[in-house]
Short mmCIF file of C-alpha atoms in Angstrom, two decimals:
data_model
loop_
_atom_site.label_atom_id
_atom_site.label_comp_id
_atom_site.label_asym_id
_atom_site.label_seq_id
_atom_site.Cartn_x
_atom_site.Cartn_y
_atom_site.Cartn_z
CA PRO A 148 52.71 -51.06 -71.34
CA LEU A 149 52.40 -53.28 -74.42
CA VAL A 150 51.59 -52.42 -78.03
CA LYS A 151 50.78 -55.21 -80.46
CA THR A 152 52.44 -55.01 -83.83
CA HIS A 153 50.04 -54.96 -86.72
CA ASP A 154 51.17 -58.06 -88.54
CA TYR A 155 52.65 -60.38 -85.90
CA THR A 156 50.84 -61.49 -82.76
CA ASP A 157 54.03 -63.02 -81.37
CA ILE A 158 55.90 -59.69 -81.44
CA GLU A 159 55.05 -56.94 -78.95
CA ILE A 160 56.51 -53.52 -78.28
CA VAL A 161 57.16 -52.67 -74.63
CA GLN A 162 56.47 -49.06 -73.73
CA GLY A 163 57.21 -47.75 -70.25
CA ASP A 164 58.22 -49.97 -67.34
CA VAL A 165 59.49 -53.34 -68.55
CA GLN A 166 59.43 -54.99 -65.10
CA PRO A 167 55.76 -56.15 -65.07
CA VAL A 168 56.17 -57.54 -68.59
CA VAL A 169 59.22 -59.55 -67.55
CA GLU A 170 57.35 -60.79 -64.48
CA ASP A 171 54.45 -61.93 -66.66
CA ALA A 172 56.90 -63.70 -68.98
CA TYR A 173 58.53 -65.47 -66.02
CA ASN A 174 55.09 -66.65 -64.90
CA LYS A 175 54.12 -67.83 -68.37
CA PHE A 176 57.37 -69.24 -69.74
CA GLY A 177 59.59 -69.59 -66.66
CA LYS A 178 62.75 -67.64 -65.86
CA GLU A 179 64.86 -70.38 -67.46
CA GLU A 180 62.97 -69.99 -70.73
CA THR A 181 63.12 -66.18 -70.81
CA ILE A 182 66.11 -64.04 -71.72
CA ILE A 183 66.83 -60.32 -72.09
CA LEU A 184 69.29 -59.42 -74.85
CA THR A 185 71.27 -56.19 -74.85
CA ARG A 186 73.95 -54.53 -76.93
CA SER A 187 76.43 -54.01 -74.08
CA ASN A 188 77.58 -55.66 -70.87
CA LYS A 189 76.87 -52.39 -69.05
CA ARG A 190 73.22 -52.55 -70.10
CA ALA A 191 73.00 -56.27 -69.27
CA ASN A 192 74.39 -55.54 -65.79
CA LEU A 193 71.64 -52.99 -65.18
CA TYR A 194 68.95 -55.48 -66.18
CA ASN A 195 70.49 -58.24 -64.06
CA GLN A 196 70.56 -55.96 -61.03
CA GLN A 197 66.90 -55.04 -61.49
CA VAL A 198 65.73 -58.61 -62.12
CA ARG A 199 67.51 -59.94 -59.04
CA ALA A 200 66.41 -57.09 -56.75
CA ARG A 201 62.87 -56.30 -57.95
CA ILE A 202 61.58 -59.58 -59.38
CA LEU A 203 63.50 -62.39 -57.68
CA TYR A 204 64.18 -60.49 -54.43
CA HIS A 205 67.74 -61.78 -54.25
CA GLU A 206 69.63 -59.73 -51.69
CA GLU A 207 72.96 -61.56 -51.47
CA GLU A 208 75.90 -61.10 -53.81
CA ILE A 209 75.06 -64.56 -55.18
CA ASN A 210 72.00 -66.52 -54.08
CA SER A 211 71.15 -70.18 -54.26
CA SER A 212 68.95 -70.69 -57.35
CA ASP A 213 70.72 -67.91 -59.28
CA ARG A 214 71.47 -68.54 -62.94
CA MET A 215 74.87 -67.48 -64.22
CA MET A 216 76.76 -67.68 -67.48
CA VAL A 217 80.39 -68.76 -67.88
CA LEU A 218 82.56 -66.18 -69.67
CA LYS A 219 85.60 -68.25 -70.63
CA ASN A 220 86.33 -71.88 -71.43
CA ASN A 221 87.44 -73.65 -68.26
CA TYR A 222 89.28 -76.98 -68.27
CA PHE A 223 90.02 -77.15 -64.54
CA TRP A 224 86.84 -78.23 -62.75
CA LEU A 225 85.50 -81.01 -64.98
CA ASN A 226 88.39 -82.80 -66.63
CA ASP A 227 90.02 -85.86 -65.08
CA GLY A 228 93.46 -84.34 -64.75
CA ALA A 229 95.56 -81.51 -66.10
CA ALA A 230 96.66 -81.64 -69.71
CA ASP A 231 100.08 -82.83 -68.62
CA GLY A 232 98.66 -85.58 -66.42
CA LEU A 233 99.16 -83.84 -63.10
CA GLU A 234 96.35 -84.03 -60.61
CA VAL A 235 95.00 -80.54 -59.91
CA GLY A 236 92.03 -79.88 -57.69
CA THR A 237 88.98 -82.11 -57.57
CA LYS A 238 87.75 -83.07 -61.02
CA LYS A 239 85.12 -85.30 -62.49
CA SER A 240 85.15 -87.19 -65.78
CA THR A 241 82.08 -86.19 -67.75
CA THR A 242 80.67 -86.07 -71.25
CA ALA A 243 80.81 -82.29 -70.91
CA GLY A 244 84.63 -82.50 -71.01
CA PHE A 245 85.03 -78.88 -69.95
CA ILE A 246 82.94 -75.91 -68.93
CA ALA A 247 82.50 -73.84 -72.06
CA ASN A 248 82.25 -70.13 -72.67
CA GLY A 249 78.50 -69.46 -72.73
CA ASP A 250 77.48 -72.43 -70.56
CA VAL A 251 74.72 -71.58 -68.08
CA ILE A 252 75.11 -72.78 -64.51
CA HIS A 253 72.56 -73.09 -61.71
CA ILE A 254 73.77 -72.16 -58.23
CA ALA A 255 72.65 -75.04 -56.04
CA ARG A 256 74.39 -73.85 -52.88
CA VAL A 257 76.57 -70.95 -51.81
CA ARG A 258 79.19 -72.29 -49.41
CA ARG A 259 81.52 -69.48 -48.38
CA TRP A 260 83.29 -66.32 -49.52
CA GLU A 261 87.02 -65.73 -49.79
CA GLU A 262 89.22 -62.78 -50.67
CA ARG A 263 92.69 -62.60 -52.15
CA GLY A 264 93.77 -58.95 -52.28
CA PRO A 265 91.19 -57.08 -54.40
CA PHE A 266 89.78 -60.34 -55.76
CA ARG A 267 86.65 -61.91 -54.27
CA PHE A 268 85.72 -65.56 -54.64
CA CYS A 269 82.67 -67.67 -53.87
CA ARG A 270 82.84 -71.40 -53.21
CA ALA A 271 79.60 -72.82 -54.54
CA THR A 272 77.93 -76.04 -55.60
CA ILE A 273 76.62 -75.74 -59.14
CA ALA A 274 74.81 -77.67 -61.85
CA LEU A 275 75.48 -77.39 -65.57
CA VAL A 276 72.08 -76.62 -67.07
CA ASP A 277 72.79 -78.32 -70.40
CA TYR A 278 73.98 -81.52 -68.67
CA PRO A 279 71.09 -82.56 -66.39
CA ASP A 280 72.57 -86.04 -65.84
CA LEU A 281 75.80 -84.63 -64.44
CA PRO A 282 75.74 -84.52 -60.61
CA ASP A 283 76.15 -81.15 -58.91
CA PHE A 284 79.78 -80.32 -58.18
CA ASP A 285 81.81 -77.72 -56.28
CA VAL A 286 83.63 -74.86 -57.97
CA LEU A 287 85.27 -71.56 -57.16
CA LEU A 288 83.61 -68.49 -58.73
CA LEU A 289 85.55 -65.29 -59.43
CA CYS A 290 83.13 -62.56 -58.38
CA ASN A 291 85.08 -59.64 -59.86
CA SER A 292 83.86 -60.52 -63.34
CA ILE A 293 80.17 -60.34 -62.42
CA TRP A 294 79.67 -56.58 -62.73
CA ASP A 295 82.71 -55.80 -64.87
CA GLU A 296 81.62 -54.06 -68.07
CA SER A 297 83.95 -56.15 -70.23
CA ALA A 298 83.17 -59.63 -71.52
CA SER A 299 85.70 -61.14 -69.07
CA LEU A 300 88.52 -59.91 -66.85
CA SER A 301 91.37 -58.22 -68.68
CA GLN A 302 94.78 -59.81 -68.98
CA ASP A 303 96.14 -57.08 -66.69
CA LYS A 304 93.70 -58.16 -63.98
CA MET A 305 94.62 -61.81 -64.49
CA ASN A 306 98.31 -60.92 -64.22
CA GLU A 307 97.54 -59.10 -60.96
CA LEU A 308 95.80 -62.21 -59.65
CA ALA A 309 98.71 -64.38 -60.77
CA ASN A 310 101.14 -62.19 -58.80
CA ILE A 311 99.04 -62.67 -55.66
CA ILE A 312 98.87 -66.44 -56.15
CA THR A 313 102.64 -66.56 -56.67
CA GLN A 314 103.05 -65.79 -52.96
CA ASP A 315 101.66 -69.28 -52.20
CA TYR A 316 104.51 -70.92 -54.13
CA GLN A 317 107.58 -69.14 -52.81
CA HIS A 318 109.19 -72.53 -52.25
CA ILE A 319 109.38 -73.05 -56.02
CA THR A 320 112.54 -71.39 -57.32
CA ASN A 321 112.38 -72.53 -60.95
CA ARG A 322 110.58 -69.85 -62.96
CA GLY A 323 108.96 -72.29 -65.38
CA LEU A 324 107.68 -74.56 -62.62
CA LEU A 325 106.43 -71.53 -60.70
CA ARG A 326 104.44 -70.26 -63.68
CA ARG A 327 103.05 -73.75 -64.17
CA ALA A 328 101.94 -73.98 -60.53
CA VAL A 329 100.19 -70.61 -60.71
CA TYR A 330 98.38 -71.45 -63.95
CA GLN A 331 97.16 -74.71 -62.38
CA ASP A 332 96.05 -73.07 -59.14
CA GLU A 333 92.33 -73.21 -58.33
CA TYR A 334 92.13 -69.45 -57.73
CA TYR A 335 93.64 -68.67 -61.12
CA ASN A 336 91.18 -71.15 -62.65
CA ALA A 337 88.10 -69.86 -60.82
CA LEU A 338 85.07 -69.65 -63.09
CA GLN A 339 84.51 -66.19 -64.51
CA VAL A 340 80.76 -65.61 -64.57
CA LYS A 341 77.97 -63.08 -64.95
CA PHE A 342 74.28 -63.37 -64.16
CA ALA A 343 72.31 -64.89 -67.01
CA TYR A 344 68.94 -63.14 -66.80
CA ALA A 345 70.19 -60.55 -69.27
CA ILE A 346 73.13 -61.12 -71.60
CA THR A 347 74.64 -59.56 -74.70
CA CYS A 348 73.48 -60.78 -78.07
CA HIS A 349 77.03 -61.96 -78.71
CA LYS A 350 76.77 -64.38 -75.79
CA ALA A 351 73.35 -65.53 -77.04
CA GLN A 352 74.57 -66.70 -80.43
CA GLY A 353 73.73 -70.35 -80.97
CA GLY A 354 71.06 -70.36 -78.25
CA GLN A 355 67.28 -70.02 -78.43
CA TRP A 356 64.61 -69.31 -75.83
CA PRO A 357 60.80 -69.46 -75.97
CA CYS A 358 60.60 -65.83 -74.82
CA VAL A 359 63.12 -63.12 -75.72
CA PHE A 360 63.28 -59.44 -74.78
CA VAL A 361 65.47 -57.33 -77.08
CA ASP A 362 66.60 -53.99 -75.67
CA GLN A 363 67.41 -51.45 -78.37
CA GLY A 364 69.66 -49.25 -76.25
CA TYR A 365 71.12 -46.02 -77.53
CA ILE A 366 71.51 -45.81 -81.30
CA SER A 367 72.88 -42.76 -83.10
CA ASP A 368 72.10 -42.05 -86.73
CA ASP A 369 75.57 -43.09 -87.87
CA MET A 370 75.11 -46.52 -86.24
CA VAL A 371 72.16 -47.40 -88.47
CA GLY A 372 73.29 -49.74 -91.22
CA ILE A 373 74.18 -53.30 -92.14
CA GLU A 374 76.01 -54.18 -88.91
CA LEU A 375 73.10 -53.00 -86.77
CA ASN A 376 70.67 -54.93 -88.97
CA ARG A 377 72.76 -58.04 -88.49
CA TRP A 378 72.65 -57.51 -84.73
CA PHE A 379 68.86 -57.19 -84.82
CA TYR A 380 68.56 -60.31 -86.98
CA THR A 381 70.66 -62.35 -84.57
CA ALA A 382 68.72 -61.05 -81.57
CA PHE A 383 65.27 -61.54 -83.09
CA THR A 384 65.98 -65.09 -84.24
CA ARG A 385 66.83 -66.19 -80.68
CA ALA A 386 63.07 -66.15 -79.94
CA GLN A 387 61.08 -69.36 -80.46
CA GLU A 388 57.60 -68.23 -79.39
CA GLN A 389 57.43 -64.63 -78.15
CA LEU A 390 59.51 -61.55 -78.92
CA PHE A 391 59.36 -58.30 -76.95
CA LEU A 392 60.96 -55.13 -78.35
CA VAL A 393 62.06 -52.84 -75.52
CA GLY A 394 62.68 -49.13 -76.03
CA PHE A 395 62.50 -49.32 -79.81
CA GLU A 396 62.17 -46.05 -81.70
CA GLU A 397 59.28 -45.77 -84.12
CA LYS A 398 61.62 -45.13 -87.05
CA LEU A 399 63.15 -48.58 -86.53
CA ILE A 400 59.78 -50.35 -86.34
CA GLY A 401 57.89 -48.75 -89.20
CA ASP A 402 54.17 -48.96 -89.78
#
């Protein structure tokens, strides 16, 4: 299913089924050193589903050994106290300081599942991939964000969650203190995550991998231009050793 480009041995065009090519890349480079880049979260979700089901054979909602990416900065699980000095949850002082948007986490252990209304949570032990000296630690993952087609949960969804959490603090009558308690609650501060086998190019900015798959996706004639070229440039330059072009039209590749 591969076609070599004429001028570059480290760039290959994938024609047909991409699965065996991804499997070969995992065997050669490792799944941690391979990434699939897409132009939409919807497309990334499809790839993540296929990778987990057909290559990794992960059957659970989240499996131990899964790799996930954090979608929003989170100051709850790693700092040594809330910004105002109040003790909230279990936190660890660390050089990481906080869990950043774009950080990749390794699921060391899935502990249990919880539900609050329409919201589903997973208590898990994780490792921060970019901080190998930091011991594994426990967090709460917000599962609703995993397959959502947006970059993170909308403010409307977060307000809905806040209203549910408010029921735990009915003893607080002061509105300001109530809002403060909700915003410092572990459920409100659960990590928003997606699987990290395929991500959008936007999330990949600043990172590089030895092996990169770039999925063209649907492109209409009026989308061709400077902005699309910039997207391709950003995507292509994430690759350190090998670049695979998936589903690319001939008119975009040239001779």
